[in-house]
């Protein structure tokens, strides 16, 4: 007899040991391990079948991100993921239940159909160019469903700000893009610890670094980013103060550990906000001290023996360090 509700998600089987005795013998609690040689004992295993009695759950129920106004149509902007603990549940399907565009400067607050979500993968993409929505944001509610039963649904909210380049900052890493993409999760965690503030980091567009003349630096990577506090985007000037290495040894250590060589921000003319102050440099070079001694020495020796062939302004145009 089942005395209380069984939850298969917690226990999927029970193993019972049953012992028989003569009617004349008193009934006592049996607590000894099962002995297969004792013919008065037997063991029964009860497997619990699964039923769909739990709703799905999103990995994260709130998302805040930015999208550039010049974003191409059908660009993958966000991937939502939900799971259902019930093994017997139907595949999860995603759908947008509500979408509204809000632009505080003009008091706009209207329903729009600018984004769509892939019903199978949970990928949110844009249906049209986003340039005319710069300065506003979209509030989107996405439903995940694993059953026709209306009780078994979950919801996630996504806030997508439409941005101009001037709203973004760039980390410049002395690493290649494939290396930066691998370290971003750890970099985000370390950044939160370094600044000791309840912030979150959004990173977009991790690509080879483009110099001011348009040429690419194949030894470096730029990643556009924003900082958020309480799901509100922090303005670039305040971000630059938060990330000022000169005032924070922990931030300075962060940049050294992850090879962050600069932060750039956009104005009418691109302004480079470098965190390589070039005050502690290897004698006779323009190399920042966060490079390893071996790397510094290798480039220094090359500079002594050869005249730079191209792009003398950038030490990363010298022989590859890899």
Coordinates of C-alpha atoms in Angstrom, one line a residue:
X1 CA 0.0 0.0 0.0
X2 CA 1.3 3.4 -0.9
X3 CA 1.2 5.7 2.1
X4 CA 2.1 9.0 0.4
X5 CA 2.6 10.5 -3.1
X6 CA 5.7 9.3 -5.0
X7 CA 7.8 11.7 -7.0
X8 CA 9.6 9.9 -9.8
X9 CA 11.9 12.9 -10.3
X10 CA 13.3 12.2 -6.8
X11 CA 13.1 8.4 -6.6
X12 CA 12.7 6.2 -9.7
X13 CA 12.5 2.8 -8.0
X14 CA 12.1 1.1 -4.6
X15 CA 13.6 -2.2 -3.5
X16 CA 11.7 -4.1 -0.8
X17 CA 12.9 -7.0 1.3
X18 CA 10.0 -9.2 2.4
X19 CA 10.3 -11.9 5.2
X20 CA 7.7 -14.5 6.1
X21 CA 7.3 -16.0 9.6
X22 CA 5.0 -18.5 11.3
X23 CA 1.7 -17.2 12.6
X24 CA 2.8 -18.1 16.1
X25 CA 5.9 -15.9 15.9
X26 CA 5.5 -12.3 16.9
X27 CA 5.7 -9.7 14.2
X28 CA 8.9 -7.6 14.5
X29 CA 10.5 -4.9 12.5
X30 CA 12.9 -6.4 10.0
X31 CA 16.1 -4.4 9.6
X32 CA 18.7 -6.8 8.5
X33 CA 20.3 -6.8 5.1
X34 CA 18.8 -9.1 2.5
X35 CA 20.2 -12.7 2.6
X36 CA 19.5 -14.5 -0.6
X37 CA 20.4 -17.9 1.1
X38 CA 17.5 -17.4 3.6
X39 CA 14.5 -18.9 2.0
X40 CA 12.2 -17.0 4.3
X41 CA 13.2 -13.8 2.5
X42 CA 12.6 -12.4 -0.9
X43 CA 13.3 -9.1 -2.6
X44 CA 11.0 -7.1 -4.9
X45 CA 12.0 -4.1 -7.0
X46 CA 9.3 -1.7 -7.9
X47 CA 10.0 0.6 -10.9
X48 CA 8.1 3.9 -10.9
X49 CA 6.7 4.9 -14.2
X50 CA 6.9 8.6 -15.2
X51 CA 4.0 10.8 -15.9
X52 CA 4.1 14.4 -17.2
X53 CA 3.3 16.2 -14.0
X54 CA 5.8 19.0 -14.0
X55 CA 6.0 22.1 -16.1
X56 CA 9.2 23.0 -18.0
X57 CA 11.7 25.5 -16.6
X58 CA 13.9 28.0 -18.3
X59 CA 17.6 28.1 -17.5
X60 CA 17.2 31.8 -17.0
X61 CA 13.8 33.6 -16.7
X62 CA 15.2 37.2 -17.5
X63 CA 17.5 38.3 -20.2
X64 CA 18.8 41.8 -21.0
X65 CA 20.9 42.4 -24.2
X66 CA 21.6 44.9 -26.9
X67 CA 21.4 44.7 -30.7
X68 CA 22.9 47.2 -33.0
X69 CA 20.7 49.3 -35.3
X70 CA 22.6 48.0 -38.3
X71 CA 22.0 44.3 -37.4
X72 CA 21.3 42.2 -40.5
X73 CA 17.9 40.6 -40.9
X74 CA 17.5 37.1 -39.4
X75 CA 20.5 37.5 -37.1
X76 CA 20.6 35.1 -34.1
X77 CA 20.4 37.4 -31.1
X78 CA 19.6 35.1 -28.1
X79 CA 19.2 31.4 -27.4
X80 CA 16.6 30.5 -24.8
X81 CA 16.6 27.0 -23.3
X82 CA 14.1 25.3 -21.1
X83 CA 14.0 21.7 -19.8
X84 CA 11.4 19.4 -18.4
X85 CA 12.3 16.9 -15.6
X86 CA 9.6 14.5 -16.9
X87 CA 11.2 11.9 -19.2
X88 CA 7.8 11.2 -20.7
X89 CA 7.0 14.8 -21.6
X90 CA 6.6 15.9 -25.2
X91 CA 9.4 17.9 -26.8
X92 CA 9.4 21.5 -25.6
X93 CA 8.1 24.1 -28.1
X94 CA 8.8 27.9 -27.9
X95 CA 6.6 30.8 -28.9
X96 CA 6.4 34.5 -28.4
X97 CA 3.3 35.5 -26.3
X98 CA 3.9 39.2 -26.1
X99 CA 6.1 41.8 -27.7
X100 CA 6.1 45.6 -27.1
X101 CA 8.4 48.4 -28.2
X102 CA 9.1 51.2 -25.8
X103 CA 11.0 54.4 -26.6
X104 CA 11.1 56.7 -23.5
X105 CA 12.2 59.8 -25.5
X106 CA 9.0 59.8 -27.6
X107 CA 6.6 58.0 -25.2
X108 CA 6.2 55.3 -27.7
X109 CA 4.7 52.1 -26.3
X110 CA 3.3 49.9 -29.1
X111 CA 2.9 46.2 -29.9
X112 CA 5.3 45.1 -32.7
X113 CA 6.2 41.9 -34.6
X114 CA 9.9 42.5 -35.1
X115 CA 11.3 39.3 -33.7
X116 CA 10.5 35.6 -34.0
X117 CA 11.6 32.6 -32.0
X118 CA 12.4 29.2 -33.5
X119 CA 9.8 26.9 -32.0
X120 CA 12.3 24.0 -31.7
X121 CA 15.6 25.6 -30.8
X122 CA 14.5 28.7 -28.8
X123 CA 16.6 31.0 -31.0
X124 CA 15.3 34.6 -31.2
X125 CA 16.1 36.5 -34.4
X126 CA 14.9 39.7 -36.0
X127 CA 12.4 39.8 -38.9
X128 CA 13.5 43.2 -40.2
X129 CA 16.2 45.9 -39.9
X130 CA 16.4 47.6 -36.5
X131 CA 17.7 51.0 -37.4
X132 CA 14.4 52.8 -36.9
X133 CA 14.1 51.5 -33.4
X134 CA 17.4 53.0 -32.1
X135 CA 16.9 54.6 -28.7
X136 CA 14.2 52.2 -27.6
X137 CA 13.9 48.6 -26.4
X138 CA 11.7 45.6 -26.9
X139 CA 10.0 43.7 -24.1
X140 CA 9.4 40.1 -25.2
X141 CA 7.7 37.3 -23.4
X142 CA 8.5 33.8 -24.6
X143 CA 6.5 30.7 -23.6
X144 CA 7.9 27.2 -23.3
X145 CA 5.4 24.4 -23.5
X146 CA 5.8 20.6 -23.1
X147 CA 2.1 19.6 -23.0
X148 CA -1.2 20.7 -24.3
X149 CA -2.2 21.2 -20.7
X150 CA -2.1 24.9 -19.9
X151 CA -0.6 24.1 -16.5
X152 CA 2.6 22.9 -18.0
X153 CA 4.1 26.0 -19.4
X154 CA 7.0 28.4 -18.4
X155 CA 7.7 32.0 -19.3
X156 CA 10.9 34.0 -19.9
X157 CA 11.3 37.7 -20.4
X158 CA 13.8 39.3 -22.8
X159 CA 14.6 43.0 -22.9
X160 CA 16.4 43.9 -26.1
X161 CA 17.9 47.4 -26.4
X162 CA 18.5 48.8 -29.9
X163 CA 21.8 50.6 -29.9
X164 CA 24.1 52.8 -31.9
X165 CA 27.8 52.1 -32.0
X166 CA 28.4 55.1 -29.7
X167 CA 26.4 53.2 -27.0
X168 CA 28.9 50.4 -27.0
X169 CA 32.4 49.9 -25.6
X170 CA 35.1 47.5 -26.8
X171 CA 37.5 45.3 -24.9
X172 CA 40.7 44.7 -26.9
X173 CA 42.3 41.4 -26.1
X174 CA 45.8 40.4 -27.0
X175 CA 44.4 37.0 -28.0
X176 CA 42.8 35.6 -31.1
X177 CA 39.0 35.4 -31.4
X178 CA 38.7 31.7 -31.0
X179 CA 40.7 32.0 -27.7
X180 CA 38.6 34.9 -26.5
X181 CA 35.4 33.0 -27.1
X182 CA 36.6 30.2 -24.9
X183 CA 37.6 32.5 -21.9
X184 CA 34.5 34.8 -22.0
X185 CA 32.5 32.8 -19.3
X186 CA 35.5 32.9 -16.9
X187 CA 36.2 36.5 -17.8
X188 CA 32.6 37.5 -16.9
X189 CA 32.9 35.9 -13.5
X190 CA 36.3 37.4 -12.8
X191 CA 35.1 40.8 -13.8
X192 CA 32.3 40.8 -11.3
X193 CA 34.7 39.8 -8.5
X194 CA 37.3 42.5 -9.6
X195 CA 34.9 45.4 -9.6
X196 CA 33.0 44.1 -6.5
X197 CA 29.7 45.4 -7.7
X198 CA 26.4 43.6 -8.6
X199 CA 26.9 44.0 -12.3
X200 CA 26.5 41.7 -15.3
X201 CA 28.3 41.7 -18.6
X202 CA 26.9 41.4 -22.1
X203 CA 29.5 40.8 -24.9
X204 CA 28.8 40.9 -28.6
X205 CA 30.8 40.7 -31.9
X206 CA 34.0 38.9 -30.9
X207 CA 36.2 39.4 -34.0
X208 CA 39.7 40.3 -35.1
X209 CA 40.6 43.8 -34.0
X210 CA 40.3 46.5 -36.7
X211 CA 42.8 49.3 -36.6
X212 CA 41.9 52.9 -37.4
X213 CA 43.1 52.5 -40.9
X214 CA 40.7 49.6 -41.5
X215 CA 43.4 46.9 -41.5
X216 CA 43.0 43.8 -39.3
X217 CA 45.2 42.8 -36.4
X218 CA 45.3 39.0 -36.6
X219 CA 46.9 38.8 -33.1
X220 CA 44.2 40.7 -31.3
X221 CA 40.5 40.6 -30.8
X222 CA 37.8 43.3 -30.1
X223 CA 34.6 42.5 -28.3
X224 CA 31.8 45.0 -28.0
X225 CA 30.3 45.0 -24.5
X226 CA 27.9 46.6 -22.1
X227 CA 27.7 46.5 -18.3
X228 CA 24.3 46.2 -16.6
X229 CA 23.2 46.9 -13.1
X230 CA 19.8 45.6 -11.9
X231 CA 19.1 44.8 -15.6
X232 CA 19.7 48.5 -16.6
X233 CA 22.5 49.3 -19.0
X234 CA 25.2 51.5 -17.5
X235 CA 26.2 54.5 -19.6
X236 CA 29.7 54.3 -21.1
X237 CA 31.2 57.1 -19.1
X238 CA 30.3 55.4 -15.8
X239 CA 31.6 52.1 -17.2
X240 CA 34.9 53.6 -17.9
X241 CA 35.2 54.8 -14.3
X242 CA 34.2 51.3 -13.0
X243 CA 36.8 49.7 -15.2
X244 CA 39.6 52.2 -14.5
X245 CA 42.7 50.0 -13.8
X246 CA 44.6 52.9 -12.3
X247 CA 42.3 53.0 -9.3
X248 CA 41.8 49.3 -8.8
X249 CA 44.6 46.7 -8.3
X250 CA 42.0 43.9 -8.8
X251 CA 41.0 45.3 -12.2
X252 CA 44.6 45.7 -13.2
X253 CA 45.2 42.1 -12.3
X254 CA 42.1 41.1 -14.3
X255 CA 43.4 42.8 -17.4
X256 CA 46.8 41.2 -17.0
X257 CA 45.3 37.7 -16.5
X258 CA 43.1 37.9 -19.5
X259 CA 45.4 40.0 -21.8
X260 CA 43.1 43.0 -22.0
X261 CA 45.2 45.7 -23.7
X262 CA 42.7 48.5 -24.2
X263 CA 39.1 49.6 -23.9
X264 CA 37.7 51.7 -26.8
X265 CA 34.6 53.9 -26.9
X266 CA 32.9 55.6 -29.7
X267 CA 32.4 59.4 -30.1
X268 CA 32.0 61.3 -33.4
X269 CA 35.5 60.2 -33.9
X270 CA 36.7 56.9 -32.5
X271 CA 38.5 57.6 -29.3
X272 CA 40.9 55.0 -27.9
X273 CA 40.8 54.6 -24.1
X274 CA 43.9 52.6 -23.6
X275 CA 44.7 50.9 -20.3
X276 CA 48.3 50.3 -21.4
X277 CA 49.7 53.5 -20.0
X278 CA 53.1 52.8 -21.3
X279 CA 54.7 53.9 -18.0
X280 CA 56.1 50.5 -17.0
X281 CA 57.7 49.3 -20.2
X282 CA 60.6 47.2 -21.1
X283 CA 63.6 49.6 -21.7
X284 CA 64.0 50.5 -25.4
X285 CA 60.5 49.2 -26.4
X286 CA 56.9 50.1 -26.4
X287 CA 55.8 46.8 -25.0
X288 CA 53.4 46.6 -22.1
X289 CA 54.6 44.7 -19.1
X290 CA 51.8 42.2 -19.0
X291 CA 53.5 40.3 -21.8
X292 CA 55.6 37.4 -20.5
X293 CA 59.3 38.0 -20.2
X294 CA 59.9 35.5 -23.1
X295 CA 57.5 37.4 -25.3
X296 CA 59.0 40.7 -24.5
X297 CA 62.5 39.5 -25.1
X298 CA 61.7 37.9 -28.4
X299 CA 60.1 41.1 -29.8
X300 CA 62.8 43.2 -28.3
X301 CA 65.6 41.2 -30.0
X302 CA 63.7 41.4 -33.3
X303 CA 63.4 45.1 -33.0
X304 CA 67.1 45.5 -32.4
X305 CA 68.0 43.5 -35.5
X306 CA 65.4 44.6 -38.0
X307 CA 63.6 47.7 -39.0
X308 CA 59.8 47.3 -38.9
X309 CA 58.4 46.4 -42.3
X310 CA 54.8 47.6 -41.7
X311 CA 52.6 49.4 -39.3
X312 CA 55.3 50.7 -37.0
X313 CA 52.7 52.0 -34.6
X314 CA 51.6 48.5 -33.5
X315 CA 53.9 46.1 -31.8
X316 CA 51.4 43.3 -32.8
X317 CA 52.5 43.7 -36.4
X318 CA 56.0 42.3 -35.4
X319 CA 56.6 38.6 -35.7
X320 CA 53.9 36.4 -34.4
X321 CA 54.3 35.2 -30.8
X322 CA 52.7 31.9 -31.5

